[in-house]
Every structure is written in C-alpha cells, then in structure tokens.
Tab-separated table of C-alpha atoms in Angstrom:
chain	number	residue	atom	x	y	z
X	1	UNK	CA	91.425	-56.624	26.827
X	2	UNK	CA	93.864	-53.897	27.821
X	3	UNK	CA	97.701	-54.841	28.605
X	4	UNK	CA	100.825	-52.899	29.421
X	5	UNK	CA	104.741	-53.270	29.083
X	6	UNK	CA	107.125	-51.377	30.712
X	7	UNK	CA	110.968	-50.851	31.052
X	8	UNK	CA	112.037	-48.305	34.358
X	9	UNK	CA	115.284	-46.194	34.548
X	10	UNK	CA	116.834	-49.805	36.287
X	11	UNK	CA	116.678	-51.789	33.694
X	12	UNK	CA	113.471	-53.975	34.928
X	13	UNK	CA	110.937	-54.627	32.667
X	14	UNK	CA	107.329	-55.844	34.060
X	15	UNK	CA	103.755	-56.740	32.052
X	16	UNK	CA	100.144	-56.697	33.188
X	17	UNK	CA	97.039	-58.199	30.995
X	18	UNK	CA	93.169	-57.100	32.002
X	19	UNK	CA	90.353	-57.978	30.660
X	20	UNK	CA	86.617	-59.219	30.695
X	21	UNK	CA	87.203	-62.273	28.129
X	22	UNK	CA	84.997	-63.162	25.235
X	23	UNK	CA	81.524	-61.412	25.193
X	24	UNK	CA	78.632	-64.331	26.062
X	25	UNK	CA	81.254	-66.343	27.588
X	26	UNK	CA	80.202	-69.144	29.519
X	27	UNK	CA	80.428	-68.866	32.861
X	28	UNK	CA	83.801	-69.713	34.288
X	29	UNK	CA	85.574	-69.856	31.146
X	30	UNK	CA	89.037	-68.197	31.482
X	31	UNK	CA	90.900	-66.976	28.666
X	32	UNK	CA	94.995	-66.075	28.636
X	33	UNK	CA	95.258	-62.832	29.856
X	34	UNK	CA	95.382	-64.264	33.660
X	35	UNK	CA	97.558	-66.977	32.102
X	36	UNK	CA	101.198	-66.596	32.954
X	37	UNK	CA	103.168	-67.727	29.541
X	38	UNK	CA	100.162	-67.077	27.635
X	39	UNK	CA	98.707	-63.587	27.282
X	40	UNK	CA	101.569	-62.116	30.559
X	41	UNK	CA	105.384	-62.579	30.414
X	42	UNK	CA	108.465	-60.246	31.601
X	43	UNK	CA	111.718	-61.660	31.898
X	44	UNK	CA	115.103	-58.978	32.605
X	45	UNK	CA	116.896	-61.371	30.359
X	46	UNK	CA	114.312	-60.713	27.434
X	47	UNK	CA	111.416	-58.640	27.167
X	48	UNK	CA	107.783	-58.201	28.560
X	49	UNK	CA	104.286	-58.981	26.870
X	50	UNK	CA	101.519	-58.502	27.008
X	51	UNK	CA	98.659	-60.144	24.650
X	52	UNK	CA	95.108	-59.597	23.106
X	53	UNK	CA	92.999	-62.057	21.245
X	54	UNK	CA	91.119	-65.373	21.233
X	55	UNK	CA	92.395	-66.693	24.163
X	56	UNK	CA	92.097	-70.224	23.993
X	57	UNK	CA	94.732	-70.316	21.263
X	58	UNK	CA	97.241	-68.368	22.980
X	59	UNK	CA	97.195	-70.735	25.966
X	60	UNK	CA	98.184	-73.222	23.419
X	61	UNK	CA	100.512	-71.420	21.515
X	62	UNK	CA	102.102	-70.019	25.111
X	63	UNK	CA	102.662	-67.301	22.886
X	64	UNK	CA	103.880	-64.969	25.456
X	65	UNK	CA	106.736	-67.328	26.661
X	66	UNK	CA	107.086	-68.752	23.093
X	67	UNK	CA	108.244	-65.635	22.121
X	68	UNK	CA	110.798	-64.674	25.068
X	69	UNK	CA	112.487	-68.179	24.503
X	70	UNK	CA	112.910	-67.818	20.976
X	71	UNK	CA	114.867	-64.434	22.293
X	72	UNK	CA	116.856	-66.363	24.849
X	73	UNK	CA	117.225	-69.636	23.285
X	74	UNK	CA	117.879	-68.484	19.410
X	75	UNK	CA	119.095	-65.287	20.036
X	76	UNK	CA	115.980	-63.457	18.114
X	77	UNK	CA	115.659	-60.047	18.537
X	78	UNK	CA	112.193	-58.679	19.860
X	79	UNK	CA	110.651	-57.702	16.439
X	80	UNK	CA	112.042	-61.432	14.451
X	81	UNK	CA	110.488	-63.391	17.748
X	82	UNK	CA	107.356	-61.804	17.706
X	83	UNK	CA	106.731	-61.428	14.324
X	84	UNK	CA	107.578	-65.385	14.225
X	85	UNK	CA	105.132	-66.353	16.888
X	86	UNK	CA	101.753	-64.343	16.030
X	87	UNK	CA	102.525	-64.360	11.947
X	88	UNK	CA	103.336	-68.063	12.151
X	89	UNK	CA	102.495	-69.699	14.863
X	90	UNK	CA	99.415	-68.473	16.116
X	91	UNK	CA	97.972	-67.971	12.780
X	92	UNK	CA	98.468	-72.035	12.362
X	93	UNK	CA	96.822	-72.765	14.639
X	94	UNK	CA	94.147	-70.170	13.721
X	95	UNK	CA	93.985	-67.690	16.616
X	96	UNK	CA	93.592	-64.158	15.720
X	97	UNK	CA	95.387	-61.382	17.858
X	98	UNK	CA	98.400	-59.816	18.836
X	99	UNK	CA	100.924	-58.674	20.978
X	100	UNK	CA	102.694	-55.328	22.938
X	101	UNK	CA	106.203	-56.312	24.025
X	102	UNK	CA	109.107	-53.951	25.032
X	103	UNK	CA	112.695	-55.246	25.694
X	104	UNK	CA	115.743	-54.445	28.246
X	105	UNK	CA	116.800	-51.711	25.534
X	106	UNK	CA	113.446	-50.024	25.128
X	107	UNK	CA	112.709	-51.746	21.168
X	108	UNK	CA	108.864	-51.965	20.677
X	109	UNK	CA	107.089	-54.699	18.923
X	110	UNK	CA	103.370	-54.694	18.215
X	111	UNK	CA	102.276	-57.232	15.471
X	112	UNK	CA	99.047	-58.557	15.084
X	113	UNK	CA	97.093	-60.152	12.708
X	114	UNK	CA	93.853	-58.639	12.870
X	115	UNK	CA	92.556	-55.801	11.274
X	116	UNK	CA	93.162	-53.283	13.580
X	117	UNK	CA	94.286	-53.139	17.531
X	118	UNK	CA	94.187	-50.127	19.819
X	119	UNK	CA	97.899	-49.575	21.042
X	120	UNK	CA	100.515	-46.856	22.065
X	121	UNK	CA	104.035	-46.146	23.159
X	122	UNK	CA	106.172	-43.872	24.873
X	123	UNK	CA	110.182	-43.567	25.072
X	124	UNK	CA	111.865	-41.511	27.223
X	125	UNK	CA	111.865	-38.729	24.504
X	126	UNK	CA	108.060	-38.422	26.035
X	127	UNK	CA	106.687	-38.700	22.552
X	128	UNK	CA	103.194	-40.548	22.908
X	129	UNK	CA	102.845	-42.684	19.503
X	130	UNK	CA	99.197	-43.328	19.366
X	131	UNK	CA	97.896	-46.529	16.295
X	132	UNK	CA	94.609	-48.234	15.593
X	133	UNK	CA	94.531	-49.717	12.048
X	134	UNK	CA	96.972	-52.520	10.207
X	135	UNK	CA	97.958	-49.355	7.899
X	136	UNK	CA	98.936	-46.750	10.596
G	1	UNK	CA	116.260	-46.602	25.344
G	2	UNK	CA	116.503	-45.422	29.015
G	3	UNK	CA	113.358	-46.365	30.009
G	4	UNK	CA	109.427	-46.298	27.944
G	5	UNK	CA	106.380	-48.521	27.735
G	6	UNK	CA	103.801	-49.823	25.397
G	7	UNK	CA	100.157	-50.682	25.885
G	8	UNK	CA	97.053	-51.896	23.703
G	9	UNK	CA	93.441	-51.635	24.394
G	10	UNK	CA	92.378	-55.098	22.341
G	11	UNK	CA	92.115	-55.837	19.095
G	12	UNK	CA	88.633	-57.212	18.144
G	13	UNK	CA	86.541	-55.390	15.688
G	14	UNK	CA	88.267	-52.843	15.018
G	15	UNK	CA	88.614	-52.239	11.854
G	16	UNK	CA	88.687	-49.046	9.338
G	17	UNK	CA	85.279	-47.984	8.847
G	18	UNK	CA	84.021	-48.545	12.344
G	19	UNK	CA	84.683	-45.682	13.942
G	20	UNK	CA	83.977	-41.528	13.193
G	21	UNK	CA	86.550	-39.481	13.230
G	22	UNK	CA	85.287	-38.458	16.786
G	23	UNK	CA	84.977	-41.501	17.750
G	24	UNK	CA	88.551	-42.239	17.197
G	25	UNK	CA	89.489	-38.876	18.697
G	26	UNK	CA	88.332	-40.269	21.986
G	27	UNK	CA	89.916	-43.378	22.328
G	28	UNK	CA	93.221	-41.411	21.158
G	29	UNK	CA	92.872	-39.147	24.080
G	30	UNK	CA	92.391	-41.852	26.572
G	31	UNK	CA	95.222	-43.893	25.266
G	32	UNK	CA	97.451	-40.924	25.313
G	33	UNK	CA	96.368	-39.990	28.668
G	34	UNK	CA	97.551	-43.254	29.807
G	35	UNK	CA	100.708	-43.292	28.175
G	36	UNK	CA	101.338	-40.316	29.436
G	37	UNK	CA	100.376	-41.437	32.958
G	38	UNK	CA	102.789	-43.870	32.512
G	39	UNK	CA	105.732	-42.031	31.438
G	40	UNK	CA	105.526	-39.737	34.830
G	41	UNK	CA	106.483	-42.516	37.134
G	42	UNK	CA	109.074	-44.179	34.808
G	43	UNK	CA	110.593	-40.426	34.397
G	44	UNK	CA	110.519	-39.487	38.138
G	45	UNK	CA	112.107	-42.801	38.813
G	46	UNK	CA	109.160	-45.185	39.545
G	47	UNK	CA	109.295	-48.915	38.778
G	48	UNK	CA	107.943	-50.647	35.516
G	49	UNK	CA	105.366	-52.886	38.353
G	50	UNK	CA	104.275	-49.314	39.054
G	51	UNK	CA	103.706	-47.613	35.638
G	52	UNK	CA	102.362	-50.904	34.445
G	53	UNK	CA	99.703	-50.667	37.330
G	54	UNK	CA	98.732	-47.358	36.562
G	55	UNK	CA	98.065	-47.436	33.131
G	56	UNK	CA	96.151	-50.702	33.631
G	57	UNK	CA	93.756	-48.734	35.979
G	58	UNK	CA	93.387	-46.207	33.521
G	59	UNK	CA	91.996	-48.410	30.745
G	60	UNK	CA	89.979	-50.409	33.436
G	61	UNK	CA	88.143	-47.124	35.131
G	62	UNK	CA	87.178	-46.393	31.316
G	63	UNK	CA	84.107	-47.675	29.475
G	64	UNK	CA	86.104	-47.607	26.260
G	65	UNK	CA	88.001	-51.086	26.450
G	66	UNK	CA	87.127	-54.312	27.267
G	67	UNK	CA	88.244	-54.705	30.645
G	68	UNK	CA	86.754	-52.854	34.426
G	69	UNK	CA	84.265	-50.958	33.643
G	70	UNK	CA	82.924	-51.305	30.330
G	71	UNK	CA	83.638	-55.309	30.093
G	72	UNK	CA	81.928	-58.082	27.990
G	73	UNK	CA	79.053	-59.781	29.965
G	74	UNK	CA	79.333	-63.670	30.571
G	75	UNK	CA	77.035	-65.919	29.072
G	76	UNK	CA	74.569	-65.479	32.652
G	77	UNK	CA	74.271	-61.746	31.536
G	78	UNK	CA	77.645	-60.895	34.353
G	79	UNK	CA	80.666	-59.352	33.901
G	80	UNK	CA	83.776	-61.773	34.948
G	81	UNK	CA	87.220	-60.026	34.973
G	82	UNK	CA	90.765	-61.647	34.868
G	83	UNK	CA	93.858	-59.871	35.245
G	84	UNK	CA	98.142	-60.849	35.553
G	85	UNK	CA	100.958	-59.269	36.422
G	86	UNK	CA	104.786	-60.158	36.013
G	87	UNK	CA	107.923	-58.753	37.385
G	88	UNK	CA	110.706	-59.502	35.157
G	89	UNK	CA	113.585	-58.322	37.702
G	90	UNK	CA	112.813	-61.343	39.997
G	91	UNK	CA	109.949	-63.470	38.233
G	92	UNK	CA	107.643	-62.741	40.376
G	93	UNK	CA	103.601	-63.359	39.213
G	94	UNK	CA	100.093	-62.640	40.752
G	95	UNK	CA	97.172	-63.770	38.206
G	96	UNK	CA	93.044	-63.521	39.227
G	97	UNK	CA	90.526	-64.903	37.629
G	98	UNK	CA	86.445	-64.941	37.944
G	99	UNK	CA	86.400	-61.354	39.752
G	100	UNK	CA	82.870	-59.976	39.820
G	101	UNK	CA	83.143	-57.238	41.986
G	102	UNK	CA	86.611	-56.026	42.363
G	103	UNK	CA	86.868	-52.374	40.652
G	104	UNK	CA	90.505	-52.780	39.997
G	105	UNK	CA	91.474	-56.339	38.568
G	106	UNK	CA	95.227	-55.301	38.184
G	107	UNK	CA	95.642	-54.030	41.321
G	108	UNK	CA	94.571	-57.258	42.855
G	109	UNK	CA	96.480	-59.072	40.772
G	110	UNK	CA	99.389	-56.907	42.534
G	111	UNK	CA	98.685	-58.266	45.719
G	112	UNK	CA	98.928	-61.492	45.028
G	113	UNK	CA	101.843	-60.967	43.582
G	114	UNK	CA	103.538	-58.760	46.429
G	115	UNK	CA	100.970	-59.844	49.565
G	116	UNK	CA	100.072	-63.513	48.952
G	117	UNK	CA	102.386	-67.185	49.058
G	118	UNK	CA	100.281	-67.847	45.852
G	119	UNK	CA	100.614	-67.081	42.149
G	120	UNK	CA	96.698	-67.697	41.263
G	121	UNK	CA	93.845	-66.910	43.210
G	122	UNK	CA	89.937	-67.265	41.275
G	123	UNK	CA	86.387	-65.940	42.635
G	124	UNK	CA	85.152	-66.248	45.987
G	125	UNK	CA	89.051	-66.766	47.065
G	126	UNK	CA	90.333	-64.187	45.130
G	127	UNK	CA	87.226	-61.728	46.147
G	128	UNK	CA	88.138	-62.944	50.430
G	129	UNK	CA	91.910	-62.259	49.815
G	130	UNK	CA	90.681	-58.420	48.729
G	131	UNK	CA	88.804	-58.121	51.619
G	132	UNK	CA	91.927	-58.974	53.744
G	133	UNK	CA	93.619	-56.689	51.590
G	134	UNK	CA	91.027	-53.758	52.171
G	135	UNK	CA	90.121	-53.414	48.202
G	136	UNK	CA	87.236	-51.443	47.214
G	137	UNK	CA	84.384	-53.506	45.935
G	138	UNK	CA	81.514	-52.465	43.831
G	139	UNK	CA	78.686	-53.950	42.458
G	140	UNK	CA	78.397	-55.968	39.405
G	141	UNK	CA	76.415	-53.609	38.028
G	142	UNK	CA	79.013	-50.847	38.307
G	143	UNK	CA	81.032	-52.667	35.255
G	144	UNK	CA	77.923	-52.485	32.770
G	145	UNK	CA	77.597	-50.118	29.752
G	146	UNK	CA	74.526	-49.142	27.592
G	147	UNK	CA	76.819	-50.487	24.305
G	148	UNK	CA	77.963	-53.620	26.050
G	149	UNK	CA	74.353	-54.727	27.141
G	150	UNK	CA	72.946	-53.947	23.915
G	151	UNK	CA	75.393	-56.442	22.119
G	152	UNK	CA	74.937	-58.934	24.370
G	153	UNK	CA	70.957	-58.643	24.038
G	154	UNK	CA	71.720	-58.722	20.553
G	155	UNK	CA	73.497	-61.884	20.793
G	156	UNK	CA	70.908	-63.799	23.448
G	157	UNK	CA	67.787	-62.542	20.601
G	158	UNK	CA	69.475	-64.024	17.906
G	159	UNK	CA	71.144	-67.457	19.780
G	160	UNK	CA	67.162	-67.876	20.829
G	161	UNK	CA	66.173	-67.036	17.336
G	162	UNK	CA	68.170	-69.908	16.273
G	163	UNK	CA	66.943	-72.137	18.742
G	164	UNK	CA	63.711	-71.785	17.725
G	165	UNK	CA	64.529	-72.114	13.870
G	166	UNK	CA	65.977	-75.484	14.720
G	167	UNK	CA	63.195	-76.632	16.357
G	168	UNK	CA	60.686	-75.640	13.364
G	169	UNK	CA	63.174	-77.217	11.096
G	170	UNK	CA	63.054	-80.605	13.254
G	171	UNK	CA	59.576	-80.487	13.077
G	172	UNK	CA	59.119	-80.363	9.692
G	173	UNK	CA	61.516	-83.025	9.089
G	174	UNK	CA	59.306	-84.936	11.659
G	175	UNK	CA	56.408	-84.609	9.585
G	176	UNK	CA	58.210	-84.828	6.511
C-alpha cells in the first residue's frame, strides 16, 4: 500500500490511500485503503491520514476517523491521537499497521506497530526525511 | 508549518535484515523522488488534492510498493487495485475498488471525486466511468512483477502442498 498526506500554502489538507490489498486475496475482497474513515481521512478542522496494514481491522477500528475525532472531540493533538489509536486500539483488536497523518500546522505523525514501514516527509524547509525501520 | 506532506510505501515485511544496503538505497531514492515531487507543487502554490495525486502516481508507476504496478496478485492469480482520496477543505471523497486495468488507481479515484455524483464506484462501473473519463487502460498483465509472481507461486505450491497433506492424513485416519 502506498498513501499520501498533504497540507498546501491555504491551509487545506487532503489524503489519498493505493494499493493492491493482501497478496492471494480472494477475489473481491476489499481492504481499507478505498474505505473512507478507515485507511483515508482529511478534515481542515484536524488532520489527514492515510493508513497501511491488515485491512480488515482498520475498517473496524475506523482508525482513520477514530483518530481525527479524538483531535476534534478531546482536543488531542496529532501525535497523542494517533499514538492512542494504532498503540491501543488497533493493537486490541490485533491489527498490525500504521499510519502517515499531517495536521493544519504541518506536525507529522507516523506510528506503527510493525517492524518497519517505508515512509517520508517534507516541510517547507524542502528537507526530504527519508525512514524504514522502528529504530530510525 | 507553511505547507509539507508525508507519505509511506506499506509496512509489511519489512523488517531489519531484509534488505542490502543497495537495496535500501533504491527504495530511498524513489521515496525521495516523490517527496520531492511533491514539495514542487505545494511550493509553487499547487493544492494538497494535487501533490497528493502526484506522489500517489509515483509510487503506483513503480514496481517497488504494493500498489500499480508491482501489486499483490488476488487469489485467481490477478492483480485488483483500490484507491481513495479526501479533500479536507470541503469533505469531498472519490474511493474505487476492484480496478484491473486502470494504470492510475488514484487518479481515478480523483474523478470520482471531482467528475462523478458518487463517492464509490467498484469494477466494471468504475472501469466504464474511466472510459467516459478518457483514462488510459492497460492490461492486467502490465501490473505483474517477476518478485510478486514468484511469491504468489510460492504461496499456491505450498496452500496445495497442504491440501494434499490433509488428505493423506484423512486417509490414514480412515484406515486407522
């Protein structure tokens, strides 16, 4: 799965999820990253997300959503809400994955709980922050 | 912040140990070339809806990640793509789902979000709207990769390998 989160010069924030789901799949099977609420979410108010993982447990969690009410609702900042939702909740209910999220002041959040996950950032300082491995 | 973005490219099996050095040379490069991709429309005063795009069809055009080209076959031996795509200014959504033959599943996704009354088109729908939309198609084929199709050989010799162990252990219990 690749996924994307973005905040332009206006202050909107958007999110995109791709992917080819779960290798031997069954046919038709859909996973979250189509899933609005699940693996996609931007909200101006919030932040956007996008998620990677075993999909079937982030449609239940709605971790996407999940995590931009927690912002809205309890006043969580980006890094407390996700943290929250993929080190608590999702792990629970035993889904493995993670998240990319960026909110309306440019903060990054990228936890996960798997060993590794291929992400990257860039702030208007045009720095590209490149991490693989739990350690980095 | 003025403005920035984030992306990943999955996070199953990867794990230290996996890759060489090399190896994780060349996913860096890609990753920053898409960042970097990226940051040129958000600095020259394009829209998040566009960087996101564009980075999304960077990863997707390359065999390195798990989505386009370079995808996880279905359990028929296929590739099946899904993609999303949110607006946050104004909530807007377009979601596909059981593509087979659409080269860019984010872009699509775009035009339902922008082109369509609908929030989720699937399949043969989804593939008729691109048509309308005048969306380059390729063949199924196009999305395969030496690696991928080895693992999932790998898989379908040892799910049959199974199969077959159950049925000697069945008959043995029969006769037992």
């Amino acid at each position: 799965t690749v996924g994307c989160a973005a905040l332009d010069k206006e202050g909107n924030l958007a999110a995109g999820t791709s992917t080819g789901g779960i290798m031997n799949k069954r046919y038709g099977r859909v996973g979250d990253s189509p899933i609005i609420g699940a693996g996609t979410y931007a909200n101006n108010t919030t932040c956007a997300i996008s998620a990677t993982g075993q999909g079937e447990y982030f449609i239940r969690g709605v971790v996407a959503h999940d995590i931009s009410s927690l912002m809205e609702y309890k006043g969580m900042n980006l890094k407390e809400a996700s943290k929250k939702v993929i080190n608590e909740k999702l792990k629970t209910l035993g889904g493995k994955g993670g998240i990319i999220a960026i909110d309306r002041y440019g903060n990054i959040a990228d936890p996960f709980n798997t060993e590794g996950m291929f992400r990257g950032y860039i702030l208007d300082d045009g720095t590209p922050v490149v991490k693989f491995y739990k350690e980095d | 912040t003025e403005f920035g973005l984030v992306l990943h490219g999955g996070a199953g099996s990867i794990y230290k140990g996996r890759f060489t050095a090399e190896e994780e040379k060349i996913y860096e490069d890609k990753i920053k070339e898409a960042l970097n991709a990226g940051y040129e429309i958000l600095k020259n005063n394009g829209t998040s809806i566009e960087a996101v795009t564009k980075v999304i069809t960077i990863l997707e055009d390359s065999p390195l990640f798990n989505a386009g080209k370079g995808a996880v076959l279905n359990s028929e031996g296929k590739v099946e793509l899904d993609a999303s795509i949110m607006s946050g200014k104004d909530l807007t959504v377009g979601a596909v789902a059981r593509l087979s033959k659409i080269k860019n599943p984010i872009l699509l996704a775009n035009a339902v979000k922008d082109k369509s009354k609908h929030v989720f088109l699937i399949g043969d729908g989804a593939e008729i709207f691109a048509v309308e939309q005048g969306f380059e198609f390729v063949e199924n084929e196009y999305f395969l990769t030496p690696e991928k199709l080895e693992s999932f050989n790998k898989i379908k010799a040892e799910e049959k390998a199974k199969v077959q162990s159950s049925i000697q252990k069945n008959e043995e219990f029969k006769y037992g």
